[in-house]
Each structure stands twice: as C-alpha cells, then as structure tokens.
Tab-separated table of C-alpha atoms in Angstrom:
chain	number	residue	atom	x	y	z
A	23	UNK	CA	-29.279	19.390	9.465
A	24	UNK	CA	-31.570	17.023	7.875
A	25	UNK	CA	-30.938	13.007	8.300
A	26	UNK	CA	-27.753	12.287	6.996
A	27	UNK	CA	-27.550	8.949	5.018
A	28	UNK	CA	-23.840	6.831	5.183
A	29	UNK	CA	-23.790	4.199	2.739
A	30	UNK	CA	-21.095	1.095	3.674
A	31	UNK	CA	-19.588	-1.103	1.478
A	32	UNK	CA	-19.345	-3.882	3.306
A	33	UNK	CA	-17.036	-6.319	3.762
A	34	UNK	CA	-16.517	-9.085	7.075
A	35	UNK	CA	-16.368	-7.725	9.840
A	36	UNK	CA	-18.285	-4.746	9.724
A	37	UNK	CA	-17.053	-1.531	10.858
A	38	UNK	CA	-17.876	-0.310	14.379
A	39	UNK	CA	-20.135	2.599	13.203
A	40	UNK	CA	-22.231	3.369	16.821
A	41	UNK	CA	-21.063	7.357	16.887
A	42	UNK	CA	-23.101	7.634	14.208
A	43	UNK	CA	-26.235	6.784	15.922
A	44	UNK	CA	-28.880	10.423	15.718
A	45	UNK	CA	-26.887	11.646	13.479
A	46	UNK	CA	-27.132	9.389	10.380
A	47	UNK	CA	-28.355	6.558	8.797
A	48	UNK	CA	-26.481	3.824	7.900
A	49	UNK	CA	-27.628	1.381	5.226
A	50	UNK	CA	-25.243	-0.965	3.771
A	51	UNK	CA	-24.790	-2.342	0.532
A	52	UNK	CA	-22.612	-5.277	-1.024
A	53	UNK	CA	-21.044	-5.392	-4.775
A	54	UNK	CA	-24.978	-6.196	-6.816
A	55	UNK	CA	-26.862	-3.297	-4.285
A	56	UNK	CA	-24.339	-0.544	-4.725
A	57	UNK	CA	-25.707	0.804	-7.678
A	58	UNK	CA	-29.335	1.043	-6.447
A	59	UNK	CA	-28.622	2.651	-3.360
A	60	UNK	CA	-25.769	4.814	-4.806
A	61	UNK	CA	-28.524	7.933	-5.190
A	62	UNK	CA	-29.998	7.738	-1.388
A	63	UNK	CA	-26.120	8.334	0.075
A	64	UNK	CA	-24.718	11.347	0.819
A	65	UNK	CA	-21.546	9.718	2.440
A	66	UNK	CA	-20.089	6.631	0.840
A	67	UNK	CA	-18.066	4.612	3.393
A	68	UNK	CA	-16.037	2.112	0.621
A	69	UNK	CA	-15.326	-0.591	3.360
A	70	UNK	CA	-14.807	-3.709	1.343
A	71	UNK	CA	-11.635	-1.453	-0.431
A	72	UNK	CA	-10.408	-4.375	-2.168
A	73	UNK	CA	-13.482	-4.185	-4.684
A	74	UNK	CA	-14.357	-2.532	-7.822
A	75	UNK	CA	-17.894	-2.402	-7.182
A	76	UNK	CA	-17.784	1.597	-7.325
A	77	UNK	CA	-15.737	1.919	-10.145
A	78	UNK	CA	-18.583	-0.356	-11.878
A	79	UNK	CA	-21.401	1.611	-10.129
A	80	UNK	CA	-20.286	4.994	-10.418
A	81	UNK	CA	-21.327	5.900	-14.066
A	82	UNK	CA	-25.356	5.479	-13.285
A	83	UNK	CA	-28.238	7.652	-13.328
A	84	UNK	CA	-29.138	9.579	-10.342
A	85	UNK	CA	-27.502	11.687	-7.890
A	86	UNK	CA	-23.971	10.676	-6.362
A	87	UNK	CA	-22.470	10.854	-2.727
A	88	UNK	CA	-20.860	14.237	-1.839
A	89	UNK	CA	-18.077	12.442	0.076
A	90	UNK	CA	-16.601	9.255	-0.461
A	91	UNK	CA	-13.857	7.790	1.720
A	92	UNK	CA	-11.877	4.452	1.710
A	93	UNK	CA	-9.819	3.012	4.260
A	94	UNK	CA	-7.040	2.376	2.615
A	95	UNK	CA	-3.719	4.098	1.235
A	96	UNK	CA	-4.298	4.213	-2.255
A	97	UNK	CA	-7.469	5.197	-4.240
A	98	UNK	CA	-7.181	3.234	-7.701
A	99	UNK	CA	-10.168	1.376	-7.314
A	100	UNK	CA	-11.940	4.590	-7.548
A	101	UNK	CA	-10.643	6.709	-10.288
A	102	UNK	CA	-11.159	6.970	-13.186
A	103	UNK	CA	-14.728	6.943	-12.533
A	104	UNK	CA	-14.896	9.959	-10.027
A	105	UNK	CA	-12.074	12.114	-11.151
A	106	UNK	CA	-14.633	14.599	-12.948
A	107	UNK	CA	-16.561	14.857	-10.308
A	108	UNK	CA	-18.164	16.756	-7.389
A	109	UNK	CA	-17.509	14.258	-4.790
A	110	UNK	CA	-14.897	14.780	-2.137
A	111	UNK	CA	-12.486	11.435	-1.699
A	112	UNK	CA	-10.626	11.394	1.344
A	113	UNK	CA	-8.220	8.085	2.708
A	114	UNK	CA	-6.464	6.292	5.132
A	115	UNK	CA	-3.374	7.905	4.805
A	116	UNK	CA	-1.551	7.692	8.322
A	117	UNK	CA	-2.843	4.894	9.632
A	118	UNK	CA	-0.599	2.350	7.744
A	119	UNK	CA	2.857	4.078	7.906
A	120	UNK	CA	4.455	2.497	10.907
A	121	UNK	CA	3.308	-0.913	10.233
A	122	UNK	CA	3.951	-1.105	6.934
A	123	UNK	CA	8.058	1.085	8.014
A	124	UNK	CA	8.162	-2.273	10.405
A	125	UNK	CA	7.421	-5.006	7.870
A	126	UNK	CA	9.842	-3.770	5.479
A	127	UNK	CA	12.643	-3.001	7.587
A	128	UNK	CA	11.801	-6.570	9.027
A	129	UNK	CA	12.323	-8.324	5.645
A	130	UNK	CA	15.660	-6.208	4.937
A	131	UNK	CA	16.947	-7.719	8.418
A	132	UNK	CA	15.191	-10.694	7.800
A	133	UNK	CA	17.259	-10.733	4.335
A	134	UNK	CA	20.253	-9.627	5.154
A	135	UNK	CA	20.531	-12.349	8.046
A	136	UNK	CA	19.313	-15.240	6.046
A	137	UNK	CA	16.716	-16.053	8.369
A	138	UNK	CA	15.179	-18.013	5.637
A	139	UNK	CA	18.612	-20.397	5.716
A	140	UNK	CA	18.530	-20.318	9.209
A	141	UNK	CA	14.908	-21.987	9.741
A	142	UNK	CA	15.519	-23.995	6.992
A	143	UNK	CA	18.370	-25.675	8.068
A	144	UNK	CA	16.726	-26.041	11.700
A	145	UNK	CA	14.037	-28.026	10.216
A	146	UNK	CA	16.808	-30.389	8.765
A	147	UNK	CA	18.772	-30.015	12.503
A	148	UNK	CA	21.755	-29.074	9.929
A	149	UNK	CA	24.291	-26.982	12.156
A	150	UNK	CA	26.195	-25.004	9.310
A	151	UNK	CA	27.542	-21.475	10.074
A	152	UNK	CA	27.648	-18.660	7.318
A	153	UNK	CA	28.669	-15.155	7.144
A	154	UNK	CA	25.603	-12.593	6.556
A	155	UNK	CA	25.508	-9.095	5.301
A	156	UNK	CA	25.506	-5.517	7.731
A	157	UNK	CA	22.469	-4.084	7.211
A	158	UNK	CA	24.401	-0.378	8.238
A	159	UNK	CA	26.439	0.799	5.225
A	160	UNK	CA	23.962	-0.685	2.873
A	161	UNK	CA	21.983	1.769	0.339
A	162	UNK	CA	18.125	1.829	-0.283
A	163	UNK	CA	15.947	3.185	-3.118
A	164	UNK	CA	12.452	4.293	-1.501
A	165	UNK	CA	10.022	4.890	-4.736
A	166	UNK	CA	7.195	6.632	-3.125
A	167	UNK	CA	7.748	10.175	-1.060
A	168	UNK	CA	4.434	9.858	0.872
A	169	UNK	CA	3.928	9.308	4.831
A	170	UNK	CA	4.657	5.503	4.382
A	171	UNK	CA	7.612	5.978	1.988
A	172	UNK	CA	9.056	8.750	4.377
A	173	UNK	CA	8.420	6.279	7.801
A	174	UNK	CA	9.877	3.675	5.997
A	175	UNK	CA	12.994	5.870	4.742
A	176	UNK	CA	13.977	6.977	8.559
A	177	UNK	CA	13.128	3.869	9.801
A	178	UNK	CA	16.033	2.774	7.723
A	179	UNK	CA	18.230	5.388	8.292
A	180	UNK	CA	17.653	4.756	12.335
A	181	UNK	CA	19.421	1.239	10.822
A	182	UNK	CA	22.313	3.382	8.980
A	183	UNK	CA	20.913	2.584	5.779
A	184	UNK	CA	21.423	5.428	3.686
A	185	UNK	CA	18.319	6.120	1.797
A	186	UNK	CA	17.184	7.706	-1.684
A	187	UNK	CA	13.918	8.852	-1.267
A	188	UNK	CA	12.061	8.804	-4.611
A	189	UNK	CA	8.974	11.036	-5.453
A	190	UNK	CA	6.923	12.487	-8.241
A	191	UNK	CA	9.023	15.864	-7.964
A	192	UNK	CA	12.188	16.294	-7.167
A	193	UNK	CA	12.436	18.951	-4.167
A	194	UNK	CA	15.404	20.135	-2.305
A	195	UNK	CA	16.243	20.665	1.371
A	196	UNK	CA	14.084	18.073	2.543
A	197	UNK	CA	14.006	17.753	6.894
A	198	UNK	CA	14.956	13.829	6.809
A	199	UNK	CA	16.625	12.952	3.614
A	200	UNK	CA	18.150	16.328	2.283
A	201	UNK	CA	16.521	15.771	-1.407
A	202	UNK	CA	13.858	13.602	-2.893
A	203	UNK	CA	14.662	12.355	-6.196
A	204	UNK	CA	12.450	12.591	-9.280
A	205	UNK	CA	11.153	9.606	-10.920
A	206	UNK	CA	13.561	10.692	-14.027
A	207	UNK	CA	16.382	10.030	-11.839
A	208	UNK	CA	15.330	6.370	-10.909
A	209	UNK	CA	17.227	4.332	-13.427
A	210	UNK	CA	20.730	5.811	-12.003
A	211	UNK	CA	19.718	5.570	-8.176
A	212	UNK	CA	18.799	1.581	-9.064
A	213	UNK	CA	22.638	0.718	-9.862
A	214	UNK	CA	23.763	2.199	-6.332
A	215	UNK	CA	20.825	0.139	-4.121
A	216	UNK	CA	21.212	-2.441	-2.362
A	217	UNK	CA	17.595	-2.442	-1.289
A	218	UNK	CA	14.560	-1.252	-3.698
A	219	UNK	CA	11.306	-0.823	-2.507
A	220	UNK	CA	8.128	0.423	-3.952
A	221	UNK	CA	5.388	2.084	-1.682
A	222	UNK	CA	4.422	4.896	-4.661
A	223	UNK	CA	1.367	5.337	-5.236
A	224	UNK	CA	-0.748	3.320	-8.586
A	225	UNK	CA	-0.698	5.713	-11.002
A	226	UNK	CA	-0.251	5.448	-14.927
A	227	UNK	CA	2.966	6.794	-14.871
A	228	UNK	CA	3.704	4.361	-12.208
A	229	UNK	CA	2.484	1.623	-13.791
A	230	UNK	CA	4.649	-1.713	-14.802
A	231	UNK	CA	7.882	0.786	-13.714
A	232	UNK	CA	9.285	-2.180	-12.804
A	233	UNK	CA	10.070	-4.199	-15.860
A	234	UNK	CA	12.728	-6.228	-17.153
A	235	UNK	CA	14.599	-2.840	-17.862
A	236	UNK	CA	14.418	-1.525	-14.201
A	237	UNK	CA	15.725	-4.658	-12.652
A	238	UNK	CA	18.684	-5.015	-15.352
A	239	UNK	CA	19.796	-1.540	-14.103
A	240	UNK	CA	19.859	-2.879	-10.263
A	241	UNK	CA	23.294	-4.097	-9.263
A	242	UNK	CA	24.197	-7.650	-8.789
A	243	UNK	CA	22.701	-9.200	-5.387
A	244	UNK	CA	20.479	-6.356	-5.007
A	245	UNK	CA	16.857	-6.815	-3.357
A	246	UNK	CA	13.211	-5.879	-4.389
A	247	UNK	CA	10.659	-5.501	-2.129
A	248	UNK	CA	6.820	-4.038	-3.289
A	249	UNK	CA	4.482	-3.212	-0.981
A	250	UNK	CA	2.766	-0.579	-2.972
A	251	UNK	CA	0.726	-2.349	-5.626
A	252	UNK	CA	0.722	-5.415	-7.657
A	253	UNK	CA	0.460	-3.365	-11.009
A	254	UNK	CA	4.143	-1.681	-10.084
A	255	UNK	CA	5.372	-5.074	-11.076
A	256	UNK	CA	5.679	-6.656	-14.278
A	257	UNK	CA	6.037	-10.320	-12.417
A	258	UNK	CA	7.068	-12.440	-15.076
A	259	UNK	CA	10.176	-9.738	-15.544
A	260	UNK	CA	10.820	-9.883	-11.828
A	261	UNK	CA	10.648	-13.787	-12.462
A	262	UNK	CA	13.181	-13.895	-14.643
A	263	UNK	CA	15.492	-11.606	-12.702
A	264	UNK	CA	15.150	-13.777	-10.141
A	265	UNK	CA	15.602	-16.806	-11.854
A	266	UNK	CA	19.033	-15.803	-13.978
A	267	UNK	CA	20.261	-14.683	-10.057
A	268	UNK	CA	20.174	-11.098	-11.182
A	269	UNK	CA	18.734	-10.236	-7.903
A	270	UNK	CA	19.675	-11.794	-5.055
A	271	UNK	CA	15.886	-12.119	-3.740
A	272	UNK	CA	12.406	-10.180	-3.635
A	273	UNK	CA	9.467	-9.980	-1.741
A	274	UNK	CA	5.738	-8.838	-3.109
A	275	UNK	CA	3.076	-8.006	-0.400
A	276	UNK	CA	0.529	-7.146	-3.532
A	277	UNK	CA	0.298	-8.902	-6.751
A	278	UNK	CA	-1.882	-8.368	-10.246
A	279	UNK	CA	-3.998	-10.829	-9.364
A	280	UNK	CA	-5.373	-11.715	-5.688
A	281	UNK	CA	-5.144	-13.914	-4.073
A	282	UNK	CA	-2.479	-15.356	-5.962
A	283	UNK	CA	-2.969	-18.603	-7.661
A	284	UNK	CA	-1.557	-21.434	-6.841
A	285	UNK	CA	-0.818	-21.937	-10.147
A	286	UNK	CA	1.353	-19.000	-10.455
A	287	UNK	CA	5.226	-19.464	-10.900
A	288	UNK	CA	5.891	-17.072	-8.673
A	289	UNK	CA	5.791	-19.174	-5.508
A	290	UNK	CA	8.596	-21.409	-6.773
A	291	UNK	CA	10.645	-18.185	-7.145
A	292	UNK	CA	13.920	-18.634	-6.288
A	293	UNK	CA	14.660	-15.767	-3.024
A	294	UNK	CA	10.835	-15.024	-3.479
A	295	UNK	CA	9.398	-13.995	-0.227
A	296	UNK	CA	5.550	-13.849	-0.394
A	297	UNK	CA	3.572	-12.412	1.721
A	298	UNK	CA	-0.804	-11.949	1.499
A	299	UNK	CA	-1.622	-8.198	1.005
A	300	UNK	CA	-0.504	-8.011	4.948
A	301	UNK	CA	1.886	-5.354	5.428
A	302	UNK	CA	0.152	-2.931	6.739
A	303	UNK	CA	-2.504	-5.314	8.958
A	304	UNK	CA	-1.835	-5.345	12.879
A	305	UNK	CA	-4.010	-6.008	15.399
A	306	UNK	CA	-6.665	-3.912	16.077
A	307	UNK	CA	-6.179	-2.255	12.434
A	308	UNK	CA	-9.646	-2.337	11.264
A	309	UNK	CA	-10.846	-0.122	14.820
A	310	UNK	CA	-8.452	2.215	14.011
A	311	UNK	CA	-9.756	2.481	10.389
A	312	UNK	CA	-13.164	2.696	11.763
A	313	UNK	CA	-12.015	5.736	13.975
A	314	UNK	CA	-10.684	7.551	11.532
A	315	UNK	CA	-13.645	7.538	9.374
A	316	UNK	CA	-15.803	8.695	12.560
A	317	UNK	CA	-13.450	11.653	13.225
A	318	UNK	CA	-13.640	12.840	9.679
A	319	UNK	CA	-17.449	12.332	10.017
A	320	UNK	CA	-17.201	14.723	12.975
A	321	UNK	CA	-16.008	17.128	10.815
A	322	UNK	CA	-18.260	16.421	7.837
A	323	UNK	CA	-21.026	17.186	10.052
A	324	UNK	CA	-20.118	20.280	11.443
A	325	UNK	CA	-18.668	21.537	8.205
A	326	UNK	CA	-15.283	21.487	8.449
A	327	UNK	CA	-12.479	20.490	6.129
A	328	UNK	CA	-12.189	16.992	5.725
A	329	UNK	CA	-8.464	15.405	6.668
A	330	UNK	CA	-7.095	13.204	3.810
A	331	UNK	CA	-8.565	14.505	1.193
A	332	UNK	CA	-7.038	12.768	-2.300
A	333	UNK	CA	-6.459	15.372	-5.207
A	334	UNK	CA	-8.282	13.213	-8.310
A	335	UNK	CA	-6.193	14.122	-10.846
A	336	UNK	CA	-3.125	13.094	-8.850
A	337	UNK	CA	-4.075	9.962	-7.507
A	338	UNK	CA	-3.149	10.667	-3.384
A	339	UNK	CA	-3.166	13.220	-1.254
A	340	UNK	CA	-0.635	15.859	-1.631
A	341	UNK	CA	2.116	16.674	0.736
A	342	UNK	CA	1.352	19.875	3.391
C-alpha cells in the first residue's frame, strides 16, 4: 500500500499518534496551513474540533481526504461543506457517554439537594436547615436518542427518574425506555418534566428549539440542563425564563459563543449553573480519543469498515 499521509489538526496537546509510525505520515497543520496541505492528505485527523478551519478550507482546489474523522460527538463544524462529498466522516461517538450520563445526573442531584445553598451558606458559617426535593418520582425529558442521550436516560432511571426519551423518530418497543418520542411530541412531554435536558444532536431542525415558546410550555420549577450545543439555546429566552422564576434553575455546558464573555448576562443568571464545555472531559480523555482514532486507522488500513461513520445528510451516526 503506498505511504499513507494523516493530516492533524492540531490543537495543545498533541495526540499520541506513535502506531502510526511505517505505516503513515503524519504532517500537521494549524487553522492558516489547512488549506495548503488539504490535497497531500488522504486521512484528515480534525484534532483541534472546536475550529472551523475545515469548514473554511474545504471548498478549494485540489483533491480532498478520503476519510475525515473528529474526536468529538457532533460533526457541525464540518457540514455543510462535505455533505456532497466522497469523503468518509466518522466520530467519537462512545467515548463521551458515561461521562457526560455522570455530569448530568450530578447536577440533577446537585439541584435537587441545593448544594449550591448548602456551600453558600457554609461560606457565611450560616446553619439554616431546608427541606429538598426526591430526586425518585421526579420526570425527565431526554431530547437526543443517541448513545449519550440513552446512558444518560438509564442512568436516571437507575435514580427512579422516569424518563421520556426524545429522538428524531418516534419508534416503539424500545429495550430501556419502551418508546422514544418524536420531536413533534416535545411541546406536550415539556409540561410533565421536571428535568429537561438536551444532548440532540446540532441540526437545523434542532436549532434554537429552545426558545421562549419551549420554556413557557415547561411547568413551574422545572429545570434545563444543555449539554448538547450552544445553538439548541436561544439564551436570552432562557434568560428571561429564568429571570421571571419560570424555571426554577438551568445549567449550559455549551454556549453560542465560547468562551463565554464576561460580559454576558448570563453569569448573573439567577439558578444559572455554568459550566466550560466540560461535560464530557475526564482524565485521561484525550488518550482515549487518540485510541480510538488508531483503531479505526487499523481498519482503514486493512480495508475494513470504518466504526462511527456519520451519515452527512443526517448530521450523526445512525442507530444499529
């Protein structure tokens, strides 16, 4: 097989790319190279997957990368750009879902036991009891029936949460939650939750779904939590919801813009927790991003199907 060339976009630290070694060539690029050395690649590693540097690159002249994968969940810094063509995207899907199933089940406890109040009033050396909430018995909304949606889902129900489990389709005798919900029926699940999260995927159907409409339909002392993507979230609507004590709190792992300003009204929120783009970030994370790019290389090279590979015109990878 002649030399293989893997392009990296890179980002700090580098990935751990030594399997590679007689097999390919690595050359690395940052955001103003990309577009030179997009024509010498035949495998685009995208590891700096917070940038748009290939969306901006893509359209040249010259020959493209047959595979392209990013190590991360979602793929909207990619598409438009390479939905018509040739190239292969795969993901990170599965490497994210129990971290991210622990952080949100964290803030839910975390909520429901006001152990914001309770630091709070430590810091002050306040002793004040109060009456919190059961977690068990309460209802959540899951908006996003992929692996991270679903871990998140039964790691609520392990809680006795029931859960809604909200897709793109709505598909019957489901092994964990019985049905999953189609988006249409979103507005009448959002009365009955006491917890609504968003882990769907950035689509533009999914875009701005939650607006000043969807959180007027959620029931009085109901709570928000996004860790899919900032763009789910019309903020300044969330803002005001949280403001007028529609909702009795929120928390947004993602935001439109990144980092968020400190400028931006939305850390005076009122029941705002915030949180930096970290809910899916453990120790150790970026290894096992690393070695799941290097297995799918293994199968690249000895030309087998790819795992993880993202239908374009959907936006993720489908369900098996």
């Amino acid at each position: 097989m002649p030399e293989t060339c893997v392009l990296v976009l890179d980002a700090d630290p580098l990935p751990r790319l030594d399997r590679l070694s007689n097999r390919a060539r690595v050359v690395h690029a940052d955001e103003k190279s990309l577009a030179e050395r997009l024509p010498e690649a035949d495998v685009l590693l995208v590891w700096d997957f917070l940038s748009d540097a290939v969306r901006e690159a893509w359209p040249g002249a010259g020959p493209r990368p047959r595979w392209v994968h990013t190590p991360s969940a979602g793929v909207d810094r990619l598409l438009p750009e390479l939905t018509g063509s040739e190239t292969v995207i795969t993901n990170a899907r599965g490497v994210f879902d129990q971290p991210i199933a622990e952080y949100v089940t964290g803030l839910v406890v975390a909520m429901a036991k006001d152990f914001r109040g309770s630091w709070e009033l430590q810091r002050e050396r306040h002793w004040r009891h109060r009456e919190t909430f059961r977690v068990g018995g309460t209802r959540a909304v899951v908006v996003g029936s992929g692996p991270i949606g679903r871990k998140i889902g039964r790691t609520l129900m392990a809680l006795g949460v029931t859960v809604d489990l909200v897709g793109r389709t709505e598909r019957d005798s489901d092994p964990d939650f019985g049905r999953v919900h189609a988006t249409g029926e979103l507005g009448t699940l959002l009365a009955e939750a006491d917890w609504v999260i968003c882990v769907a995927p950035l689509t533009e159907a999914s875009r701005d779904m939650f607006d000043a409409t969807a959180f007027s339909r959620m029931k009085p002392g109901a709570h928000f939590i996004n860790v899919g993507r900032g763009q789910h979230v019309v903020e300044a609507d969330l803002l005001d919801a949280l403001r007028d004590r529609r909702l009795a709190g929120a928390a947004l792992d993602v935001f439109h813009t990144e980092p968020l300003p400190t400028d931006s009204p939305l850390w005076d929120a009122p029941g705002l927790w915030i949180s930096p783009h970290m809910s899916g970030d453990t120790v150790g994370w970026r290894d096992d991003l690393a070695e799941q790019f290097l297995d799918n290389f293994d199968r690249w090279y000895a030309g087998e199907a790819l795992h993880n590979v993202v239908d374009k015109s959907l936006g993720y990878v489908p369900a098996n």
